[in-house]
């Protein structure tokens, strides 16, 4: 009688949980607390507000804790960087916390060593350096979003004036800030108010995935898409690499970066000369246009965009950067590398980041590091940089430490720990306090920084009131515009990966297995290439390309993507890691060798050719065309006006059998394709909530991924259409009547249930599911590993092999709400049940609720003229329905 | 001695001889006549006094009960015991109860019919007096036997001898 | 040729009967020998805790120890400190309480043996049952008469269904939910409770999703 | 009563009750195992060991060892199941339907065809269990009182399957055994060693050939044939419903029941030939299994080939006639998609190749018949696999499309099941009369008096 996981989770006190792990007793133990912690009730989850930073700004989170274990991350509606939504990284961060391969002990020259030894070595060095006012001490950090850490670093500079603090963040804002420096004479950060503009032109700006305000911007974008002629916005996108914005654009033009810059110059100088430019320029002028510039563009292009926005009166505010570092990161790390090579660095403290892997290739950072007598690396993993440093210290995860963080608009939030450091990690504040020779806990540092605020309220709410940066009034200067360089024959565009970003999430299986939005590739990257270019090189998806640039050669499999710019390949950074861990090692290919400090986002290729070898791409969707089947429907705004129904209802009117009566709640979901940007937050939120296992690259190739809600992506009519597909909860469910044991059945509220403990695994249900949303545990995918199992949601059964599973409409959440309502003898209210996918969605594209309540959000959505049922003609009567997408092309332009 | 005798047995070479002998025995007033043949001989059963064959009736009744029981089982479990909404179909989805009903009809008819056949034939009966006659081994090969049960042995031998058999044997009990 | 003598046939018949008997006896013995599906009915505990003494004699309310029964799915098992509220004064040197004192001293929790165990795929919630007038005694029996706690219900699905298919006879006024000795009220009272407590329809109560997810 | 044709009857006149009994019984009782049997036994024993080894591995690891996925969640296991159960149809067809039709020529082939049926149906019955995700719970498909108060879900074709196949297995077993009882008595009476006499004696149940016994036996045999006739039609119809009640194009088809039954006979007769031809050769049974028998089987193959051809045609026709875009896309994919080579291969094997049997010389060429029987078996297996797999790999949602690629374990279980089947058949040849002795005696009797 093996200890069952759920009982284990439910009953073990947090303190006893890890101690008693893995014990297999003939009798099941029931372990109470010795000392009852305050405010905990076993079996009742609690939520704590905190903040997580992934792309250079904080996203507010509410973290669910079950008997002391953080299990799930939700968005914080009060936080401007979240607005209630979460990014895929926010969702996956909880898995990172429990990653068994996180570094668990300090290491000296790769060997486990005692922390005391580290402190004494550090102190010894510091004593020596202090005598020289810090000369020889260098600190390297990624973007610092923590005001407390900023103050600590300022204090360090004051104490040791000869010491230097460097920045290197692979996802830096150099171009944006340098552009502002050109335009205004100081580094500034633009804050877009997309919803105030009815015509947005994005110049390669990846504002839905990589910009610090991404969640906020997606929400704003979604709001701007209300399909009304007076208010609906229009989005023009010029992109050098597939992006979510490009997929959502009403007009999307793909061209390499250099071409975009040339286009911008022409657009700024003589928009009337070209029909497209003229139409866009007119639209921008008429409709409070806004231009967004991406990090890939040169500073001068940014400066030009600042000027054009100014001329347009665009809804954009300028604020001080949330990390007020005076230098571009590329410059800063170059200086550091130079100093290291020159032997000027005696003590280097790298506070997070992984420059040994991701520093610009031309700096030869690793070799420089070898010349530093005492180097210290603080990081979550014992990674590539750790291996080259004298010391490696395990860092604390953000769910383990006290800190603070600013959102993209400057709003501060307190980062509070939900669990004591699992492996005795050190927080950035603590290590800097060691450098200050005034050892302090993180809590003391952070509390000390925020003396004047209502601390309790800030913790409860998850934001510190009134800390957003005020807009800056800055005068424009004239900018000398260069003659743009001739584009190279072939260029390589480097982009942060939507899953692993710069590589820091490489060991996160959820993110690795999350299909990348544009390619549906998992477990790796590829050289994205247009169909025409692929034909030219005679390659197909999966053929390995050899790419040569000045000084570097990489091998990477090609992946043909319709709508990709010609003569260009896009490669995501963050792969090919050697010391990521068992999950991340060897996934994909490393594109950092192509990345130079003077050209962070693109490289000119001297040659690209096919090698002849092949590498299977683990894609979750192998067929990108819809074959005219109209699953993901869309309609032009002009065609929608005056229509009661945008799409014909093909549900057969008659049924042989009478319909079952539903006299209680009637759960239903509506998914709005008009606002869905395809970011995958729903998929990964569902994975976190519902204990969905990952299966690994080989199993994905075999076609066995487990996601309960997948985001289909079709290329149709020169558009990219996204379509999240969960279980449809059909009233006439084809899956049910074929099951010999009645494992899939309906309940009285219309949920299509899958009773795992009844399932014998005939897979008949999946065979008969026209939507193919059922997932099968072909092998034992759910592992019972410590400490990963601590992440599991105790309210959801962990499925064993041989069992079918699928979306349950978050039955556990319905049940919880029902029990609370029943205790109060009332009906559940609209909005009381929020599914995991719905909660995570930055666009608010998913609504869920009770159809029996005519006023519920979902009932409202079902009355929308855009509503349609997927495969309605099969008479499955799905409870999940869609609202079709509305595109708003400019009538002056023909590609739409 | 005669009390321990099961009967008197005669061996014949041909089915026709056996048939004739059986008829003659019955005509001669022998009530308990048994005829053994290596394959079914048409008319032989009637010749030895076989009247009523219950096997078809057994099969019919069993099949009927199988059908009723099979349908009842499905109706009871799906409508009464635990009605569950499966795919929006009514609890009493009678068209879909037909295949199992049919299969159970056949199953019950076949199994009960087979058991009934054995029972009526008094099988299995591993020990039987006729096996005491060594020549009876040929009854499953090429010879035909007539056995007059518990008749007065001398008269029976005489009677059988008149039928020109290949041989005559006493069948000990 | 006679292959089987009458004695051999007799022997075969006896052997067949003996075989059937052996299988029956063996299966029964195996069934008895294997532990009940829910584990031992009344296993030994690290401390011979007596509900009879604490509930029956001392009259301590269920909720004193099972503190979360009204709020959570899990009824709650008392922390050592709860035991010590009394036992720091009473029976302070009783040998049977040595593990308790040890736990209080070291902070290591006591490890009781589970008596009421449900499979991992069954999600039972104490709070809703208590709120809807299902008395403790319905499932746990007269624990106030149990020197050593013992499972009185099978906890099998058919046992759960028995109540979910016809809840009325198992209801009592909310005030009497924690009263183990109070008799069940009459049927008319129970029918009234069905309405005032808004007990869900039998269809809802027998939905698979009520207990499995 | 249909009289025997001369070319079947003529050789029989050479035989007497005694010689025919001795010839068939001695194959079992006295003839020593010679090298072809021993070699076959060794090979099939090894194959069976592999089969069960693979099953053990399957139970340890799970069905993920196969190439199945979502969308193609059914693979070889189901194709094998349908194929084997189809093969298992010929025996009962020959025994029951030809008995009712008074086709006397069936006598010399019904016994081993029934054995083939039993083994094939038994192996077929294994596959649905092997392909379960949690095979140890297969008994949940059967109705029995339980503490969960749950029942099988009667609307599922898989439940019908369980009933149809178990009924078919039991009825076929009874039918076969009922026919065997008199022959077991012959073996008992003819065996020279005590062990054999006891063994055969036990199973002969003390049969002594009394006239009343024969009468009841004959009537039961006929009734069983009467019951088995609709049963044999129902079984493959029910199997076809596993697909036809689905809504997926390629599965959802009203022509499936007759088309599956025809396909079953097709593969069944092919397998009868595959077994009969070597058997008659090695055991010198040419007088009993005559060229006429083989020729008749060839005609059946030709007829069945046309029946399945009709099925293929109707499937394609209805797809276009319906105008349903999903149906049409499925057919187009079948004809020109990823699995198209297999479809064309099965058309070649099942439709084109049997046309050679229009020529009498082909029907009477033993080795051509043997080769053709293998071709048809291959073709029919391919047909099952194409239906099971190709229909699923491109269904409604293009986003979910995917291919099934069989793994080594898929092949191991298929080939292993064939080896195990052959193994059982070889044992049958060694231990039981491959031709019904009592019915042959009856034939000899009838011929004498014809």
PDB file of C-alpha atoms in Angstrom, chain C residues 74 100 169:
ATOM      1  CA  UNK C  74      -9.775  17.950   5.611  1.00  0.00           C
ATOM      2  CA  UNK C 100       3.587  13.133  22.788  1.00  0.00           C
ATOM      3  CA  UNK C 169     -32.554   9.537   6.226  1.00  0.00           C
TER       4      UNK C 169
END
